[in-house]
Tab-separated table of C-alpha atoms in Angstrom:
chain	number	residue	atom	x	y	z
A	4	MET	CA	16.648	30.424	-25.225
A	5	GLY	CA	14.468	29.465	-28.202
A	6	LYS	CA	11.244	27.537	-28.549
A	7	ARG	CA	10.613	24.451	-26.447
A	8	TYR	CA	8.508	21.431	-27.296
A	9	PHE	CA	6.418	19.865	-24.516
A	10	CYS	CA	5.299	16.253	-24.840
A	11	ASP	CA	2.062	15.575	-22.952
A	12	TYR	CA	2.554	11.805	-23.032
A	13	CYS	CA	6.007	11.904	-21.442
A	14	ASP	CA	5.463	15.078	-19.394
A	15	ARG	CA	8.789	16.570	-20.454
A	16	SER	CA	10.040	19.371	-22.622
A	17	PHE	CA	13.088	19.884	-24.799
A	18	GLN	CA	14.446	22.338	-27.350
A	19	ASP	CA	12.194	22.326	-30.394
A	20	ASN	CA	13.956	21.490	-33.618
A	21	LEU	CA	13.383	18.829	-36.248
A	22	HIS	CA	16.156	16.512	-35.050
A	23	ASN	CA	15.151	16.572	-31.345
A	24	ARG	CA	11.458	16.162	-32.092
A	25	LYS	CA	12.016	13.199	-34.441
A	26	LYS	CA	14.388	11.589	-31.975
A	27	HIS	CA	11.868	11.980	-29.143
A	28	LEU	CA	8.783	10.871	-31.102
A	29	ASN	CA	10.539	7.693	-32.265
A	30	GLY	CA	12.053	6.960	-28.849
A	31	VAL	CA	11.081	3.922	-26.792
A	32	GLN	CA	10.082	5.969	-23.743
A	33	HIS	CA	7.696	8.144	-25.778
A	34	LEU	CA	6.159	5.185	-27.595
A	35	ARG	CA	5.566	3.379	-24.281
A	36	ALA	CA	4.034	6.450	-22.663
A	37	LYS	CA	1.803	6.979	-25.700
A	38	ARG	CA	0.703	3.335	-25.614
A	39	VAL	CA	-0.115	3.539	-21.887
A	40	TRP	CA	-2.194	6.661	-22.512
A	41	TYR	CA	-4.260	5.085	-25.272
A	42	ASP	CA	-4.637	1.839	-23.325
A	43	LEU	CA	-6.628	3.786	-20.737
A	44	PHE	CA	-9.429	4.212	-23.297
A	45	ARG	CA	-9.519	0.729	-24.810
A	46	ASP	CA	-12.714	-1.279	-25.050
A	47	ALA	CA	-13.192	-4.041	-22.454
A	48	ALA	CA	-13.684	-6.611	-25.232
A	49	ALA	CA	-10.321	-5.716	-26.785
A	50	ILE	CA	-8.590	-5.968	-23.409
A	51	LEU	CA	-10.214	-9.351	-22.734
A	52	GLN	CA	-9.242	-10.703	-26.150
A	53	GLU	CA	-5.635	-9.573	-25.717
A	54	GLU	CA	-5.336	-10.908	-22.158
A	55	GLN	CA	-6.781	-14.299	-23.106
A	56	THR	CA	-4.138	-14.785	-25.810
A	57	LYS	CA	-1.282	-14.076	-23.375
A	58	LYS	CA	0.239	-16.669	-21.081
A	59	PRO	CA	0.160	-15.826	-17.347
A	60	CYS	CA	3.250	-14.129	-15.927
A	61	ARG	CA	4.915	-16.588	-13.532
A	62	LYS	CA	6.818	-13.908	-11.644
A	63	PHE	CA	3.640	-11.878	-11.103
A	64	LEU	CA	1.652	-14.912	-9.951
A	65	GLN	CA	4.370	-15.959	-7.481
A	66	THR	CA	5.312	-12.604	-5.995
A	67	GLY	CA	2.538	-10.208	-7.036
A	68	GLN	CA	5.119	-7.993	-8.758
A	69	CYS	CA	6.811	-7.960	-12.139
A	70	ASP	CA	9.904	-6.009	-13.090
A	71	PHE	CA	8.470	-5.249	-16.531
A	72	GLY	CA	5.180	-3.789	-15.240
A	73	SER	CA	2.821	-2.722	-18.028
A	74	ASN	CA	5.480	-3.582	-20.623
A	75	CYS	CA	5.423	-7.284	-19.730
A	76	ARG	CA	4.450	-9.532	-22.629
A	77	PHE	CA	2.682	-11.936	-20.263
A	78	SER	CA	-0.705	-11.452	-18.596
A	79	HIS	CA	-0.915	-10.042	-15.078
A	80	MET	CA	-4.631	-10.839	-14.737
A	81	THR	CA	-5.840	-13.564	-12.400
A	82	GLU	CA	-8.694	-15.919	-13.245
A	83	GLN	CA	-11.051	-13.771	-11.136
A	84	ASP	CA	-9.991	-10.640	-13.032
A	85	LEU	CA	-10.651	-12.372	-16.352
A	86	GLU	CA	-14.067	-13.553	-15.133
A	87	LYS	CA	-15.018	-10.011	-14.044
A	88	LEU	CA	-13.842	-8.619	-17.372
A	89	ASN	CA	-15.778	-11.291	-19.247
A	90	ALA	CA	-18.931	-10.468	-17.251
A	91	GLN	CA	-18.472	-6.780	-18.070
A	92	VAL	CA	-18.093	-7.563	-21.780
A	93	GLN	CA	-21.225	-9.758	-21.722
A	94	GLY	CA	-23.176	-6.980	-19.969
A	95	GLU	CA	-22.073	-4.453	-22.578
A	96	LYS	CA	-23.097	-6.844	-25.380
A	97	ARG	CA	-26.561	-7.346	-23.837
A	98	LEU	CA	-27.021	-3.598	-23.465
A	99	LYS	CA	-26.064	-3.018	-27.117
A	100	GLU	CA	-28.469	-5.757	-28.234
A	101	LEU	CA	-31.299	-4.208	-26.224
A	102	GLN	CA	-30.580	-0.822	-27.739
A	103	ARG	CA	-30.470	-2.348	-31.232
A	104	GLU	CA	-33.845	-4.023	-30.670
A	105	GLY	CA	-35.321	-0.691	-29.714
A	106	ALA	CA	-35.939	-1.503	-26.066
A	107	ASP	CA	-36.555	1.594	-24.003
A	108	ILE	CA	-33.763	1.806	-21.439
A	109	PRO	CA	-34.514	4.836	-19.308
A	110	PRO	CA	-31.552	6.717	-17.946
A	111	GLY	CA	-31.369	6.371	-14.190
A	112	THR	CA	-32.017	9.545	-12.264
A	113	ILE	CA	-31.292	10.252	-8.647
A	114	GLU	CA	-34.994	10.864	-7.999
A	115	ASP	CA	-35.884	7.366	-9.249
A	116	TRP	CA	-33.208	5.846	-7.073
A	117	LEU	CA	-34.363	7.792	-4.011
A	118	ASP	CA	-37.986	6.734	-4.597
A	119	LYS	CA	-37.022	3.076	-4.884
A	120	ARG	CA	-34.854	3.354	-1.782
A	121	ALA	CA	-37.672	4.960	0.221
A	122	GLN	CA	-40.034	2.164	-0.861
A	123	ARG	CA	-37.509	-0.520	0.154
A	124	LEU	CA	-36.967	1.125	3.526
A	125	SER	CA	-40.690	1.486	4.198
A	126	VAL	CA	-41.276	-2.171	3.285
A	127	ALA	CA	-38.374	-3.247	5.504
A	128	GLN	CA	-39.699	-1.172	8.437
A	129	SER	CA	-43.242	-2.461	8.037
A	130	ASN	CA	-41.942	-6.049	7.989
A	131	SER	CA	-40.076	-5.623	11.256
A	132	ALA	CA	-42.567	-5.169	14.107
A	133	LEU	CA	-39.928	-4.181	16.649
A	134	PRO	CA	-38.562	-0.657	16.360
A	135	GLU	CA	-34.800	-0.592	15.952
A	136	LYS	CA	-32.735	1.171	18.596
A	137	PRO	CA	-29.707	3.051	17.359
A	138	ALA	CA	-26.471	1.310	18.284
A	139	PRO	CA	-24.537	3.027	21.090
A	140	PHE	CA	-21.467	4.945	20.004
A	141	GLN	CA	-18.234	2.974	20.363
A	142	TYR	CA	-14.697	4.100	19.712
A	143	PRO	CA	-12.662	2.046	17.238
A	144	PRO	CA	-10.388	-0.589	18.768
A	145	GLY	CA	-6.833	0.537	19.360
A	146	TRP	CA	-7.687	4.177	20.065
A	147	PRO	CA	-6.230	5.843	23.173
A	148	PRO	CA	-8.412	6.345	26.268
A	149	VAL	CA	-11.268	8.831	25.896
A	150	GLN	CA	-9.626	11.315	28.264
A	151	GLU	CA	-6.586	11.622	25.967
A	152	LEU	CA	-8.544	12.255	22.757
A	153	PRO	CA	-8.816	15.787	21.363
A	154	PRO	CA	-12.312	17.305	21.523
A	155	SER	CA	-12.854	16.822	17.784
A	156	LEU	CA	-12.593	13.027	18.206
A	157	GLN	CA	-14.674	12.690	21.367
A	158	ALA	CA	-18.246	11.408	21.138
A	159	PRO	CA	-20.953	14.077	21.245
A	160	PRO	CA	-22.824	14.374	24.541
A	161	PRO	CA	-26.304	12.826	24.762
A	162	GLY	CA	-28.736	15.182	23.067
A	163	GLY	CA	-26.036	16.772	20.890
A	164	TRP	CA	-23.739	19.739	21.323
A	165	PRO	CA	-25.183	22.843	22.980
A	166	VAL	CA	-25.718	25.723	20.566
A	167	PRO	CA	-24.916	29.210	21.944
A	168	PRO	CA	-27.939	31.542	21.584
A	169	ASN	CA	-26.158	34.277	19.556
A	170	LEU	CA	-24.240	31.983	17.216
A	171	GLN	CA	-23.939	33.189	13.600
A	172	TRP	CA	-22.379	31.101	10.878
A	173	GLY	CA	-20.494	32.539	7.966
């Protein structure tokens, strides 16, 4: 059968010879797939700059869909999307400036986050004088009557499920 060439961008294979490989690598489908792949790793500033130079796609704004998809030469970003992207770019710029100035930006650890969360919860509980009661269990709206539900979807009995005395897990 001979050697076969597999293209990771296009997710297809074909007989490997010089003619077929050249034809595939210069083909529109391969070039589009390659562009889409590399676009996944582009910098937010580059995406923002490119999207700001494009005019908005009328078809996409009217219907929410465009026949050209990612190959459309017009922008499919709304004003809110552009604002979010701009905020992300500004945040990245500030972070780079802080790093350039030598500011110590500690990496966040889960322990730090848990400590801060415990402090917030303790402050919130000390501020509220009344103890909170847990909300009673309620089934989501639109579910069938409780009697028709399988046991796995029924609410646990008050006090939890009974545990058999000789139960061994694993």
